[in-house]
Coordinates of C-alpha atoms in Angstrom, one line a residue:
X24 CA -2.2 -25.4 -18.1
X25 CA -4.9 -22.5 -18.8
X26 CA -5.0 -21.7 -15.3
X27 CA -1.9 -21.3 -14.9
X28 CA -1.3 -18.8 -17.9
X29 CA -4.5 -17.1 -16.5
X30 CA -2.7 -16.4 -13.3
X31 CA 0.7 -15.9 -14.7
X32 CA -1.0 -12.9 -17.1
X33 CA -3.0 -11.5 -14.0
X34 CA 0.6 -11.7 -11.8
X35 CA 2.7 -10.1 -14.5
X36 CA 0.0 -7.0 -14.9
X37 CA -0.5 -6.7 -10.9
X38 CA 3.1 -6.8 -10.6
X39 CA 3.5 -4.0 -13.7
X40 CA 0.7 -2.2 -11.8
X41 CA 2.5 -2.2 -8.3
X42 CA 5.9 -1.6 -9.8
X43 CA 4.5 1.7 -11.0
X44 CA 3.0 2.8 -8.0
X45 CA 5.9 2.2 -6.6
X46 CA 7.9 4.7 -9.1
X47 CA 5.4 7.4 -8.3
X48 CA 6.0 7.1 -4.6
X49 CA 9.9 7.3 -5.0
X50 CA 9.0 10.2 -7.2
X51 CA 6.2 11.9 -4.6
X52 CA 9.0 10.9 -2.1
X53 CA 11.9 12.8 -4.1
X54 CA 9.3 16.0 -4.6
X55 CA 8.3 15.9 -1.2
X56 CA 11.5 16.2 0.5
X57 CA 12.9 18.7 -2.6
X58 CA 10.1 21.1 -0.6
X59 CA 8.6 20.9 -4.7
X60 CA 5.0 19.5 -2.9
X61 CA 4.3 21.0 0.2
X62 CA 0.3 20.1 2.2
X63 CA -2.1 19.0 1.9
X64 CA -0.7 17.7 -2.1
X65 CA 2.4 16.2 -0.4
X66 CA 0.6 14.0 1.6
X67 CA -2.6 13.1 -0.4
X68 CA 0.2 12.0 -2.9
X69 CA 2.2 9.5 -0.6
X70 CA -0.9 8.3 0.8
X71 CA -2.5 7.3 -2.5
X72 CA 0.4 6.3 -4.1
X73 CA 0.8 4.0 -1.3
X74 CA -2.6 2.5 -1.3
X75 CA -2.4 2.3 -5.0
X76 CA 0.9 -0.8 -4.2
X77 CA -1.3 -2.8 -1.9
X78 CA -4.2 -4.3 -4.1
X79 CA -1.7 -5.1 -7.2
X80 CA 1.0 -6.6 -5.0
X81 CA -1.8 -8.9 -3.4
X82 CA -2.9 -9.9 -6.8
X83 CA 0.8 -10.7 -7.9
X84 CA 1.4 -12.7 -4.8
X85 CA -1.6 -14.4 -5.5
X86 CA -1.0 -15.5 -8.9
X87 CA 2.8 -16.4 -7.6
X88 CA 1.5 -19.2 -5.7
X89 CA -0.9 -20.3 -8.4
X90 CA 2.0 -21.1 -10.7
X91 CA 4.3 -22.2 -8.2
X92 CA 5.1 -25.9 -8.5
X93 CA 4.2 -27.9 -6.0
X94 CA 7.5 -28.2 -3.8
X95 CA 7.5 -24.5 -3.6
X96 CA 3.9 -24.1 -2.6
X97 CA 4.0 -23.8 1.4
X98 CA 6.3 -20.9 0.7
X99 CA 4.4 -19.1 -2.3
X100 CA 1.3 -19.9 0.7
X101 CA 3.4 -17.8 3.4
X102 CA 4.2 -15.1 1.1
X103 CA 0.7 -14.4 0.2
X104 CA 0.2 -15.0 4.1
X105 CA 2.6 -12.2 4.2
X106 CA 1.2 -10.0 1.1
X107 CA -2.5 -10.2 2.9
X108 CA -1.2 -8.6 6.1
X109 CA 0.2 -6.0 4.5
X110 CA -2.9 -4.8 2.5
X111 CA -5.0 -5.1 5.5
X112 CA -2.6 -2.8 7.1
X113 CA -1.8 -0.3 4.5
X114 CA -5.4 -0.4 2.9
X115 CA -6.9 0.5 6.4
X116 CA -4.1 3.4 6.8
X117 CA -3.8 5.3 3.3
X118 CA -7.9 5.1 3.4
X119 CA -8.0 6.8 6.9
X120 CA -5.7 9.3 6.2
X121 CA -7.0 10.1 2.8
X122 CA -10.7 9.7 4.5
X123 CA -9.9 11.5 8.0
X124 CA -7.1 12.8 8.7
X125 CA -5.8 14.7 5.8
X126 CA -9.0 16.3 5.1
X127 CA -9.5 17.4 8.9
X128 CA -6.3 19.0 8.5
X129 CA -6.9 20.8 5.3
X130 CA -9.9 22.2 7.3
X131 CA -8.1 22.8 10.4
X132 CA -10.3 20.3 12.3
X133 CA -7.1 19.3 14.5
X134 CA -8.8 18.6 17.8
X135 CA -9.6 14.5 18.1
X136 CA -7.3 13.1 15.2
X137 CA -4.0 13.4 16.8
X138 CA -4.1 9.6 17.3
X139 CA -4.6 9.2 13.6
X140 CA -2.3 11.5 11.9
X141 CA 1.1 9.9 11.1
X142 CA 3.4 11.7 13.0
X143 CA 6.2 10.5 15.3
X144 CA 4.6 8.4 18.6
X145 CA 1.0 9.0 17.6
X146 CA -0.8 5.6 17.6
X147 CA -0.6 5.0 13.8
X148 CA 3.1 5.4 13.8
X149 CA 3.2 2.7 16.2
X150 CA 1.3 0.2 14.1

C-alpha cells in the first residue's frame, strides 16, 4: 500500500511537472510564430522547454505502471516501453541543439553542423 502512494505522489508531481512544460512550449510556440521571439531566444526556448517534458513524463509513466493493477500491467509495461524511447530521443536532441548547434549558430560557426540543426531533410529531421 505505501508503495503504491509513493509512486502515485511521485506520478501526480512528474505529470504536474510535464504538464507545465508543456504549457510553456504552446506558449514559446505561440511567441515564436507571433515573430514576438526571434534567434537564438526562439529556439533556446523550444529546445529547453522540450527537454524540460521528457524526464517528468518518464517518471509519470513510471509510477503509472507501479499502481496499475495487475491485469493492466503488460500495458502500463509498453507504455513506459514507449515513454523510455521518447526520452532517449528527445533528451539526446534538445541537449545537442542546446549543446551544439544553437550555440554554433549564435557564433556563426555554420560550417560542419548542418547535419545537426533541425531544419527540413537535415539528418535530425529525419530521426
Amino acid at each position: 500500500m505505501m508503495k503504491s502512494l509513493i509512486a502515485a505522489r511521485i506520478g501526480y508531481y512528474s505529470a504536474f511537472i510535464a504538464a507545465a512544460a508543456i504549457a510553456g512550449y504552446g506558449i514559446v510556440q505561440l511567441l515564436q510564430v507571433g515573430g514576438v521571439l526571434t534567434f537564438p531566444a526562439d529556439e533556446i526556448l523550444i529546445y529547453a522547454t522540450s527537454l524540460c517534458i521528457a524526464p517528468p513524463f518518464l517518471l509519470a509513466m513510471m509510477s503509472l505502471h507501479h499502481v496499475a493493477p495487475n491485469s493492466k500491467s503488460p500495458w502500463s509495461h509498453a507504455a513506459l516501453l514507449f515513454a523510455v524511447m521518447y526520452a532517449v530521443f528527445a533528451i539526446f536532441v534538445y541537449v545537442v541543439q542546446l549543446g551544439v548547434a544553437v550555440p554554433r549558430s549564435i557564433r556563426g560557426d555554420t560550417a560542419g553542423i548542418q547535419v545537426l540543426v533541425l531544419t527540413q531533410h537535415s539528418f535530425f529531421w529525419t530521426l
